[in-house]
Structure formats: C-alpha cells, structure tokens
C-alpha cells in the first residue's frame, strides 16, 4: 500500500486527486489550510487518510508535514504538489506583493516539498512526483504575468528534477490543466464579471470556449492524468496537457 501526500487537498482538483489515489489503494495524507474542507475530502475517500492542516508557504511546512506522515506510515512514495492559486492584473498593476505571493505558493512551496521527498524516494529506488502546473506553464496570456511566471518556473523545476532522478526509479512530471470547473475558476469568473460587466454565465462561457471541446475540464479528468503519471515508470519530465485540445 503506497503512501501518498497531496497538497491543496481541501477542494477542487486536489480533492479529486485524493479520491482517486485512495480508490487505487493508497494511504493518502491530505494537506491544506482549511481543516473543515480537509475533513470533507477525507469523508469522500475510500481508504486510509490522514488530515494535516498546514500552510504550504510556511518555510517549515514541508519538513513538518513529511515528518508527521513518516511517523504515521513511513516515507512519502507519491507526492502530488497541487496547492496553488492564481492572480489577474495588468502588468503595471501587479504589485511586488502579488508577484511574491505567486512565487511563494506556486513555485517555492512545490520546490520545498519535492526537495524533502527526494532522499527517501532515491534510497528506495522508487517514487512518483507530480506537480500541478497549468497551460500557463507553456503559454503566455494577458493579465496573468505573475501566475504565468510561477508556472513556467515550476515546469522548469519538474524538468530539471526529472533529468537528475532519471536513473533512480523516481519520476517527476507536471500536469497542465486548462480551465477546470473548480472554486479557483469561479474566482476567475468573478474577476471577469467585476472588470468587464459581463454576466457570470457569459464569463463562464468565455472560459469554456478556450477549450476546443467547448466546456470546462472536470477535476476527475485532471486526477486521471495524475494517476497515469503514478502508474508509468517510463514517463518523466513531461508536461501532461489536460486542456481539451487547446494546444496541439
């Protein structure tokens, strides 16, 4: 029974990933800031779970979380660094604080969790690391400079780590969703409504049309891509697109 750790497990994509890993027989440590949301995720999981409230941007979070998992079940074998957030603003309205927040959450926190996972995975000769990136890790769009920079950075981290660990039995991949039907996308819709005067339905349709399939991606579809990365020992250093065909 593999030991998995999922950050950002309280809702949305993270919750779907936790459900999928649990259904596949993994023990799953659930990490997020909101204890109530974590408990809701735990109730939807099929097997053994352990709830660990934590802010992944804290400098000691990776050490504390991994230590708690190791004490309970042993070393983390599957890491899914999913916690993240977005930010939208014109370049000249993006503050230093906005910029730093995106880097701290979307790039530095995954780096710390990956770094903490590697020694035990390397020693065991097996490990799976999946980092949640975005289509913004590969493309640039207006008004999301800080978010895009952080996601480009995390894809670079994934590729470098995969190259370094290629002969160890440890794989490292990024999953790059388009617009997913999650609370984070609801925030994007609210921003569009506030800045353009469109209705929420119109804003949602605009995002849905960005995918050639004409709809938002479902969280379970992203979780399926994560599970593919876990199952495969030959796929590493990749950016797995889950974008409805947006990038060919």
mmCIF file of N, CA, C and O in Angstrom, residues 6-90:
data_model
loop_
_atom_site.group_PDB
_atom_site.id
_atom_site.type_symbol
_atom_site.label_atom_id
_atom_site.label_comp_id
_atom_site.label_asym_id
_atom_site.label_seq_id
_atom_site.Cartn_x
_atom_site.Cartn_y
_atom_site.Cartn_z
ATOM 1 N N UNK A 6 -0.879 14.680 -0.765
ATOM 2 C CA UNK A 6 -1.485 15.617 -1.717
ATOM 3 C C UNK A 6 -1.629 16.967 -1.036
ATOM 4 O O UNK A 6 -2.336 17.087 -0.019
ATOM 5 N N UNK A 7 -0.978 17.992 -1.575
ATOM 6 C CA UNK A 7 -1.183 19.344 -1.053
ATOM 7 C C UNK A 7 -2.337 19.998 -1.808
ATOM 8 O O UNK A 7 -2.669 19.623 -2.929
ATOM 9 N N UNK A 8 -2.966 20.978 -1.166
ATOM 10 C CA UNK A 8 -4.143 21.597 -1.767
ATOM 11 C C UNK A 8 -5.285 20.617 -1.893
ATOM 12 O O UNK A 8 -6.072 20.663 -2.850
ATOM 13 N N UNK A 9 -5.398 19.711 -0.896
ATOM 14 C CA UNK A 9 -6.359 18.609 -0.982
ATOM 15 C C UNK A 9 -7.750 18.970 -0.478
ATOM 16 O O UNK A 9 -8.636 18.123 -0.464
ATOM 17 N N UNK A 10 -7.968 20.215 -0.083
ATOM 18 C CA UNK A 10 -9.233 20.569 0.539
ATOM 19 C C UNK A 10 -10.407 20.705 -0.413
ATOM 20 O O UNK A 10 -11.564 20.595 0.016
ATOM 21 N N UNK A 11 -10.135 20.920 -1.689
ATOM 22 C CA UNK A 11 -11.240 21.142 -2.626
ATOM 23 C C UNK A 11 -10.730 20.976 -4.051
ATOM 24 O O UNK A 11 -9.545 20.783 -4.288
ATOM 25 N N UNK A 12 -11.645 21.066 -4.989
ATOM 26 C CA UNK A 12 -11.299 21.127 -6.406
ATOM 27 C C UNK A 12 -10.456 19.971 -6.897
ATOM 28 O O UNK A 12 -10.741 18.796 -6.630
ATOM 29 N N UNK A 13 -9.397 20.289 -7.628
ATOM 30 C CA UNK A 13 -8.534 19.271 -8.223
ATOM 31 C C UNK A 13 -7.893 18.412 -7.145
ATOM 32 O O UNK A 13 -7.811 17.193 -7.272
ATOM 33 N N UNK A 14 -7.428 19.037 -6.064
ATOM 34 C CA UNK A 14 -6.778 18.283 -5.003
ATOM 35 C C UNK A 14 -7.689 17.244 -4.384
ATOM 36 O O UNK A 14 -7.256 16.121 -4.087
ATOM 37 N N UNK A 15 -8.930 17.596 -4.190
ATOM 38 C CA UNK A 15 -9.889 16.636 -3.641
ATOM 39 C C UNK A 15 -10.103 15.470 -4.601
ATOM 40 O O UNK A 15 -10.151 14.306 -4.181
ATOM 41 N N UNK A 16 -10.214 15.762 -5.880
ATOM 42 C CA UNK A 16 -10.398 14.703 -6.873
ATOM 43 C C UNK A 16 -9.188 13.780 -6.919
ATOM 44 O O UNK A 16 -9.323 12.551 -7.042
ATOM 45 N N UNK A 17 -7.980 14.341 -6.806
ATOM 46 C CA UNK A 17 -6.766 13.526 -6.807
ATOM 47 C C UNK A 17 -6.730 12.632 -5.577
ATOM 48 O O UNK A 17 -6.400 11.444 -5.659
ATOM 49 N N UNK A 18 -7.062 13.202 -4.422
ATOM 50 C CA UNK A 18 -7.072 12.410 -3.183
ATOM 51 C C UNK A 18 -8.052 11.255 -3.294
ATOM 52 O O UNK A 18 -7.746 10.118 -2.892
ATOM 53 N N UNK A 19 -9.240 11.526 -3.826
ATOM 54 C CA UNK A 19 -10.228 10.459 -4.008
ATOM 55 C C UNK A 19 -9.683 9.348 -4.903
ATOM 56 O O UNK A 19 -9.850 8.166 -4.629
ATOM 57 N N UNK A 20 -9.037 9.754 -5.994
ATOM 58 C CA UNK A 20 -8.542 8.764 -6.956
ATOM 59 C C UNK A 20 -7.426 7.913 -6.351
ATOM 60 O O UNK A 20 -7.422 6.681 -6.466
ATOM 61 N N UNK A 21 -6.473 8.541 -5.694
ATOM 62 C CA UNK A 21 -5.381 7.792 -5.082
ATOM 63 C C UNK A 21 -5.910 6.846 -4.008
ATOM 64 O O UNK A 21 -5.454 5.702 -3.887
ATOM 65 N N UNK A 22 -6.871 7.313 -3.230
ATOM 66 C CA UNK A 22 -7.464 6.473 -2.190
ATOM 67 C C UNK A 22 -8.192 5.287 -2.812
ATOM 68 O O UNK A 22 -8.077 4.148 -2.335
ATOM 69 N N UNK A 23 -8.929 5.532 -3.877
ATOM 70 C CA UNK A 23 -9.658 4.453 -4.548
ATOM 71 C C UNK A 23 -8.714 3.414 -5.132
ATOM 72 O O UNK A 23 -9.080 2.236 -5.271
ATOM 73 N N UNK A 24 -7.486 3.838 -5.456
ATOM 74 C CA UNK A 24 -6.497 2.917 -6.016
ATOM 75 C C UNK A 24 -5.702 2.196 -4.932
ATOM 76 O O UNK A 24 -4.756 1.469 -5.221
ATOM 77 N N UNK A 25 -6.072 2.417 -3.667
ATOM 78 C CA UNK A 25 -5.462 1.666 -2.582
ATOM 79 C C UNK A 25 -4.345 2.360 -1.839
ATOM 80 O O UNK A 25 -3.694 1.745 -0.983
ATOM 81 N N UNK A 26 -4.111 3.630 -2.142
ATOM 82 C CA UNK A 26 -3.046 4.360 -1.454
ATOM 83 C C UNK A 26 -3.523 4.871 -0.090
ATOM 84 O O UNK A 26 -4.703 5.186 0.082
ATOM 85 N N UNK A 27 -2.597 4.956 0.845
ATOM 86 C CA UNK A 27 -2.816 5.761 2.028
ATOM 87 C C UNK A 27 -2.528 7.206 1.642
ATOM 88 O O UNK A 27 -1.493 7.485 1.039
ATOM 89 N N UNK A 28 -3.411 8.116 2.006
ATOM 90 C CA UNK A 28 -3.287 9.473 1.490
ATOM 91 C C UNK A 28 -3.266 10.487 2.630
ATOM 92 O O UNK A 28 -4.219 10.569 3.421
ATOM 93 N N UNK A 29 -2.188 11.259 2.692
ATOM 94 C CA UNK A 29 -2.106 12.396 3.604
ATOM 95 C C UNK A 29 -2.661 13.621 2.887
ATOM 96 O O UNK A 29 -2.248 13.941 1.771
ATOM 97 N N UNK A 30 -3.610 14.278 3.527
ATOM 98 C CA UNK A 30 -4.319 15.417 2.941
ATOM 99 C C UNK A 30 -3.829 16.698 3.583
ATOM 100 O O UNK A 30 -3.924 16.871 4.802
ATOM 101 N N UNK A 31 -3.336 17.630 2.782
ATOM 102 C CA UNK A 31 -2.747 18.859 3.292
ATOM 103 C C UNK A 31 -3.437 20.069 2.665
ATOM 104 O O UNK A 31 -3.607 20.134 1.447
ATOM 105 N N UNK A 32 -3.841 21.007 3.492
ATOM 106 C CA UNK A 32 -4.379 22.298 3.061
ATOM 107 C C UNK A 32 -4.520 23.158 4.309
ATOM 108 O O UNK A 32 -4.340 22.680 5.434
ATOM 109 N N UNK A 33 -4.871 24.410 4.128
ATOM 110 C CA UNK A 33 -5.008 25.301 5.290
ATOM 111 C C UNK A 33 -6.318 25.091 6.032
ATOM 112 O O UNK A 33 -6.380 25.245 7.243
ATOM 113 N N UNK A 34 -7.382 24.740 5.306
ATOM 114 C CA UNK A 34 -8.725 24.706 5.877
ATOM 115 C C UNK A 34 -9.068 23.300 6.388
ATOM 116 O O UNK A 34 -9.261 22.369 5.603
ATOM 117 N N UNK A 35 -9.138 23.145 7.717
ATOM 118 C CA UNK A 35 -9.401 21.836 8.313
ATOM 119 C C UNK A 35 -10.782 21.309 7.918
ATOM 120 O O UNK A 35 -10.946 20.110 7.648
ATOM 121 N N UNK A 36 -11.769 22.159 7.878
ATOM 122 C CA UNK A 36 -13.123 21.720 7.542
ATOM 123 C C UNK A 36 -13.167 21.133 6.134
ATOM 124 O O UNK A 36 -13.777 20.078 5.900
ATOM 125 N N UNK A 37 -12.527 21.798 5.187
ATOM 126 C CA UNK A 37 -12.504 21.280 3.821
ATOM 127 C C UNK A 37 -11.743 19.964 3.742
ATOM 128 O O UNK A 37 -12.131 19.043 3.002
ATOM 129 N N UNK A 38 -10.649 19.846 4.490
ATOM 130 C CA UNK A 38 -9.904 18.583 4.516
ATOM 131 C C UNK A 38 -10.753 17.442 5.050
ATOM 132 O O UNK A 38 -10.705 16.315 4.537
ATOM 133 N N UNK A 39 -11.532 17.731 6.085
ATOM 134 C CA UNK A 39 -12.411 16.697 6.641
ATOM 135 C C UNK A 39 -13.447 16.268 5.608
ATOM 136 O O UNK A 39 -13.807 15.078 5.529
ATOM 137 N N UNK A 40 -13.940 17.202 4.818
ATOM 138 C CA UNK A 40 -14.891 16.858 3.762
ATOM 139 C C UNK A 40 -14.235 15.961 2.711
ATOM 140 O O UNK A 40 -14.844 14.993 2.228
ATOM 141 N N UNK A 41 -12.995 16.284 2.348
ATOM 142 C CA UNK A 41 -12.264 15.427 1.409
ATOM 143 C C UNK A 41 -12.072 14.043 1.996
ATOM 144 O O UNK A 41 -12.287 13.021 1.320
ATOM 145 N N UNK A 42 -11.667 13.984 3.258
ATOM 146 C CA UNK A 42 -11.435 12.695 3.917
ATOM 147 C C UNK A 42 -12.684 11.826 3.885
ATOM 148 O O UNK A 42 -12.602 10.601 3.681
ATOM 149 N N UNK A 43 -13.844 12.445 4.068
ATOM 150 C CA UNK A 43 -15.101 11.697 4.083
ATOM 151 C C UNK A 43 -15.422 11.098 2.714
ATOM 152 O O UNK A 43 -16.181 10.120 2.626
ATOM 153 N N UNK A 44 -14.849 11.655 1.649
ATOM 154 C CA UNK A 44 -15.103 11.162 0.301
ATOM 155 C C UNK A 44 -14.088 10.116 -0.149
ATOM 156 O O UNK A 44 -14.222 9.546 -1.237
ATOM 157 N N UNK A 45 -13.060 9.878 0.659
ATOM 158 C CA UNK A 45 -12.022 8.921 0.294
ATOM 159 C C UNK A 45 -12.398 7.520 0.746
ATOM 160 O O UNK A 45 -13.090 7.335 1.750
ATOM 161 N N UNK A 46 -11.875 6.533 0.020
ATOM 162 C CA UNK A 46 -12.290 5.147 0.251
ATOM 163 C C UNK A 46 -11.436 4.426 1.279
ATOM 164 O O UNK A 46 -11.888 3.460 1.888
ATOM 165 N N UNK A 47 -10.200 4.857 1.463
ATOM 166 C CA UNK A 47 -9.278 4.120 2.316
ATOM 167 C C UNK A 47 -8.706 4.968 3.436
ATOM 168 O O UNK A 47 -9.346 5.905 3.919
ATOM 169 N N UNK A 48 -7.489 4.625 3.855
ATOM 170 C CA UNK A 48 -6.853 5.313 4.968
ATOM 171 C C UNK A 48 -6.414 6.715 4.549
ATOM 172 O O UNK A 48 -5.748 6.889 3.522
ATOM 173 N N UNK A 49 -6.783 7.701 5.353
ATOM 174 C CA UNK A 49 -6.372 9.080 5.108
ATOM 175 C C UNK A 49 -5.896 9.693 6.418
ATOM 176 O O UNK A 49 -6.256 9.241 7.505
ATOM 177 N N UNK A 50 -5.086 10.728 6.292
ATOM 178 C CA UNK A 50 -4.611 11.464 7.451
ATOM 179 C C UNK A 50 -4.652 12.945 7.106
ATOM 180 O O UNK A 50 -4.056 13.372 6.118
ATOM 181 N N UNK A 51 -5.360 13.703 7.902
ATOM 182 C CA UNK A 51 -5.557 15.137 7.659
ATOM 183 C C UNK A 51 -4.461 15.928 8.365
ATOM 184 O O UNK A 51 -4.231 15.760 9.565
ATOM 185 N N UNK A 52 -3.801 16.805 7.619
ATOM 186 C CA UNK A 52 -2.736 17.647 8.179
ATOM 187 C C UNK A 52 -2.975 19.094 7.744
ATOM 188 O O UNK A 52 -2.591 19.490 6.641
ATOM 189 N N UNK A 53 -3.621 19.907 8.577
ATOM 190 C CA UNK A 53 -3.764 21.322 8.232
ATOM 191 C C UNK A 53 -2.398 22.001 8.211
ATOM 192 O O UNK A 53 -1.611 21.860 9.163
ATOM 193 N N UNK A 54 -2.106 22.712 7.135
ATOM 194 C CA UNK A 54 -0.816 23.396 7.025
ATOM 195 C C UNK A 54 -0.884 24.424 5.918
ATOM 196 O O UNK A 54 -1.602 24.244 4.922
ATOM 197 N N UNK A 55 -0.135 25.497 6.081
ATOM 198 C CA UNK A 55 0.069 26.489 5.033
ATOM 199 C C UNK A 55 1.375 26.129 4.342
ATOM 200 O O UNK A 55 2.450 26.235 4.933
ATOM 201 N N UNK A 56 1.295 25.685 3.093
ATOM 202 C CA UNK A 56 2.487 25.180 2.415
ATOM 203 C C UNK A 56 3.524 26.263 2.159
ATOM 204 O O UNK A 56 4.684 25.959 1.843
ATOM 205 N N UNK A 57 3.139 27.539 2.287
ATOM 206 C CA UNK A 57 4.112 28.608 2.085
ATOM 207 C C UNK A 57 4.972 28.850 3.320
ATOM 208 O O UNK A 57 5.957 29.594 3.236
ATOM 209 N N UNK A 58 4.630 28.257 4.451
ATOM 210 C CA UNK A 58 5.495 28.354 5.626
ATOM 211 C C UNK A 58 6.801 27.639 5.348
ATOM 212 O O UNK A 58 6.816 26.539 4.784
ATOM 213 N N UNK A 59 7.894 28.240 5.778
ATOM 214 C CA UNK A 59 9.208 27.681 5.468
ATOM 215 C C UNK A 59 9.404 26.279 6.034
ATOM 216 O O UNK A 59 10.153 25.470 5.468
ATOM 217 N N UNK A 60 8.752 25.957 7.152
ATOM 218 C CA UNK A 60 8.937 24.652 7.781
ATOM 219 C C UNK A 60 7.828 23.664 7.455
ATOM 220 O O UNK A 60 7.805 22.551 7.993
ATOM 221 N N UNK A 61 6.910 24.030 6.552
ATOM 222 C CA UNK A 61 5.741 23.177 6.291
ATOM 223 C C UNK A 61 6.141 21.826 5.713
ATOM 224 O O UNK A 61 5.633 20.782 6.144
ATOM 225 N N UNK A 62 7.032 21.807 4.734
ATOM 226 C CA UNK A 62 7.406 20.538 4.106
ATOM 227 C C UNK A 62 8.032 19.597 5.123
ATOM 228 O O UNK A 62 7.703 18.403 5.166
ATOM 229 N N UNK A 63 8.901 20.116 5.965
ATOM 230 C CA UNK A 63 9.551 19.284 6.970
ATOM 231 C C UNK A 63 8.535 18.764 7.977
ATOM 232 O O UNK A 63 8.527 17.574 8.327
ATOM 233 N N UNK A 64 7.658 19.630 8.431
ATOM 234 C CA UNK A 64 6.675 19.228 9.434
ATOM 235 C C UNK A 64 5.697 18.198 8.882
ATOM 236 O O UNK A 64 5.403 17.186 9.532
ATOM 237 N N UNK A 65 5.194 18.438 7.687
ATOM 238 C CA UNK A 65 4.208 17.530 7.092
ATOM 239 C C UNK A 65 4.828 16.169 6.815
ATOM 240 O O UNK A 65 4.263 15.121 7.161
ATOM 241 N N UNK A 66 5.993 16.162 6.196
ATOM 242 C CA UNK A 66 6.644 14.887 5.898
ATOM 243 C C UNK A 66 6.970 14.131 7.185
ATOM 244 O O UNK A 66 6.814 12.905 7.246
ATOM 245 N N UNK A 67 7.420 14.855 8.188
ATOM 246 C CA UNK A 67 7.726 14.207 9.452
ATOM 247 C C UNK A 67 6.518 13.532 10.062
ATOM 248 O O UNK A 67 6.613 12.404 10.592
ATOM 249 N N UNK A 68 5.369 14.181 9.980
ATOM 250 C CA UNK A 68 4.150 13.602 10.529
ATOM 251 C C UNK A 68 3.716 12.360 9.747
ATOM 252 O O UNK A 68 3.289 11.364 10.337
ATOM 253 N N UNK A 69 3.848 12.421 8.426
ATOM 254 C CA UNK A 69 3.495 11.261 7.608
ATOM 255 C C UNK A 69 4.445 10.100 7.891
ATOM 256 O O UNK A 69 4.022 8.945 8.042
ATOM 257 N N UNK A 70 5.724 10.395 7.985
ATOM 258 C CA UNK A 70 6.715 9.341 8.237
ATOM 259 C C UNK A 70 6.475 8.660 9.581
ATOM 260 O O UNK A 70 6.624 7.441 9.700
ATOM 261 N N UNK A 71 6.106 9.444 10.559
ATOM 262 C CA UNK A 71 5.851 8.884 11.879
ATOM 263 C C UNK A 71 4.636 7.957 11.855
ATOM 264 O O UNK A 71 4.601 6.937 12.556
ATOM 265 N N UNK A 72 3.664 8.285 11.018
ATOM 266 C CA UNK A 72 2.418 7.511 10.986
ATOM 267 C C UNK A 72 2.512 6.297 10.063
ATOM 268 O O UNK A 72 2.102 5.197 10.434
ATOM 269 N N UNK A 73 3.050 6.497 8.851
ATOM 270 C CA UNK A 73 3.006 5.454 7.825
ATOM 271 C C UNK A 73 4.360 5.093 7.217
ATOM 272 O O UNK A 73 4.473 4.085 6.525
ATOM 273 N N UNK A 74 5.343 5.946 7.390
ATOM 274 C CA UNK A 74 6.606 5.768 6.693
ATOM 275 C C UNK A 74 6.776 6.838 5.613
ATOM 276 O O UNK A 74 5.942 7.734 5.462
ATOM 277 N N UNK A 75 7.875 6.757 4.859
ATOM 278 C CA UNK A 75 8.190 7.814 3.882
ATOM 279 C C UNK A 75 7.126 7.980 2.796
ATOM 280 O O UNK A 75 6.459 7.024 2.405
ATOM 281 N N UNK A 76 7.001 9.197 2.320
ATOM 282 C CA UNK A 76 6.102 9.509 1.203
ATOM 283 C C UNK A 76 6.669 8.880 -0.063
ATOM 284 O O UNK A 76 7.840 9.091 -0.416
ATOM 285 N N UNK A 77 5.851 8.111 -0.761
ATOM 286 C CA UNK A 77 6.256 7.471 -2.012
ATOM 287 C C UNK A 77 5.669 8.174 -3.235
ATOM 288 O O UNK A 77 6.219 8.087 -4.335
ATOM 289 N N UNK A 78 4.525 8.820 -3.028
ATOM 290 C CA UNK A 78 3.852 9.558 -4.109
ATOM 291 C C UNK A 78 3.577 10.960 -3.602
ATOM 292 O O UNK A 78 2.818 11.134 -2.644
ATOM 293 N N UNK A 79 4.202 11.939 -4.208
ATOM 294 C CA UNK A 79 3.950 13.339 -3.855
ATOM 295 C C UNK A 79 3.186 14.003 -4.983
ATOM 296 O O UNK A 79 3.622 13.975 -6.141
ATOM 297 N N UNK A 80 2.049 14.607 -4.649
ATOM 298 C CA UNK A 80 1.315 15.439 -5.612
ATOM 299 C C UNK A 80 1.285 16.852 -5.039
ATOM 300 O O UNK A 80 0.539 17.146 -4.108
ATOM 301 N N UNK A 81 2.131 17.703 -5.602
ATOM 302 C CA UNK A 81 2.215 19.105 -5.164
ATOM 303 C C UNK A 81 1.185 19.899 -5.964
ATOM 304 O O UNK A 81 1.470 20.410 -7.050
ATOM 305 N N UNK A 82 0.000 19.973 -5.404
ATOM 306 C CA UNK A 82 -1.145 20.541 -6.121
ATOM 307 C C UNK A 82 -1.524 21.941 -5.646
ATOM 308 O O UNK A 82 -2.145 22.696 -6.393
ATOM 309 N N UNK A 83 -1.177 22.305 -4.422
ATOM 310 C CA UNK A 83 -1.609 23.595 -3.880
ATOM 311 C C UNK A 83 -1.156 24.738 -4.781
ATOM 312 O O UNK A 83 -0.015 24.775 -5.252
ATOM 313 N N UNK A 84 -2.047 25.668 -5.019
ATOM 314 C CA UNK A 84 -1.706 26.812 -5.861
ATOM 315 C C UNK A 84 -2.850 27.800 -5.911
ATOM 316 O O UNK A 84 -3.952 27.535 -5.415
ATOM 317 N N UNK A 85 -2.582 28.931 -6.522
ATOM 318 C CA UNK A 85 -3.599 29.970 -6.671
ATOM 319 C C UNK A 85 -3.244 30.821 -7.883
ATOM 320 O O UNK A 85 -2.123 30.751 -8.405
ATOM 321 N N UNK A 86 -4.207 31.614 -8.315
ATOM 322 C CA UNK A 86 -3.997 32.484 -9.453
ATOM 323 C C UNK A 86 -4.068 33.952 -9.066
ATOM 324 O O UNK A 86 -4.470 34.304 -7.956
ATOM 325 N N UNK A 87 -3.657 34.786 -9.993
ATOM 326 C CA UNK A 87 -3.760 36.230 -9.799
ATOM 327 C C UNK A 87 -3.879 36.879 -11.163
ATOM 328 O O UNK A 87 -3.168 36.518 -12.102
ATOM 329 N N UNK A 88 -4.787 37.828 -11.267
ATOM 330 C CA UNK A 88 -5.003 38.509 -12.538
ATOM 331 C C UNK A 88 -4.930 40.015 -12.348
ATOM 332 O O UNK A 88 -5.620 40.571 -11.483
ATOM 333 N N UNK A 89 -4.083 40.652 -13.132
ATOM 334 C CA UNK A 89 -3.970 42.116 -13.120
ATOM 335 C C UNK A 89 -3.091 42.531 -14.287
ATOM 336 O O UNK A 89 -2.243 41.755 -14.751
ATOM 337 N N UNK A 90 -3.300 43.752 -14.737
ATOM 338 C CA UNK A 90 -2.392 44.292 -15.744
ATOM 339 C C UNK A 90 -0.990 44.376 -15.159
ATOM 340 O O UNK A 90 -0.806 44.485 -13.943
#
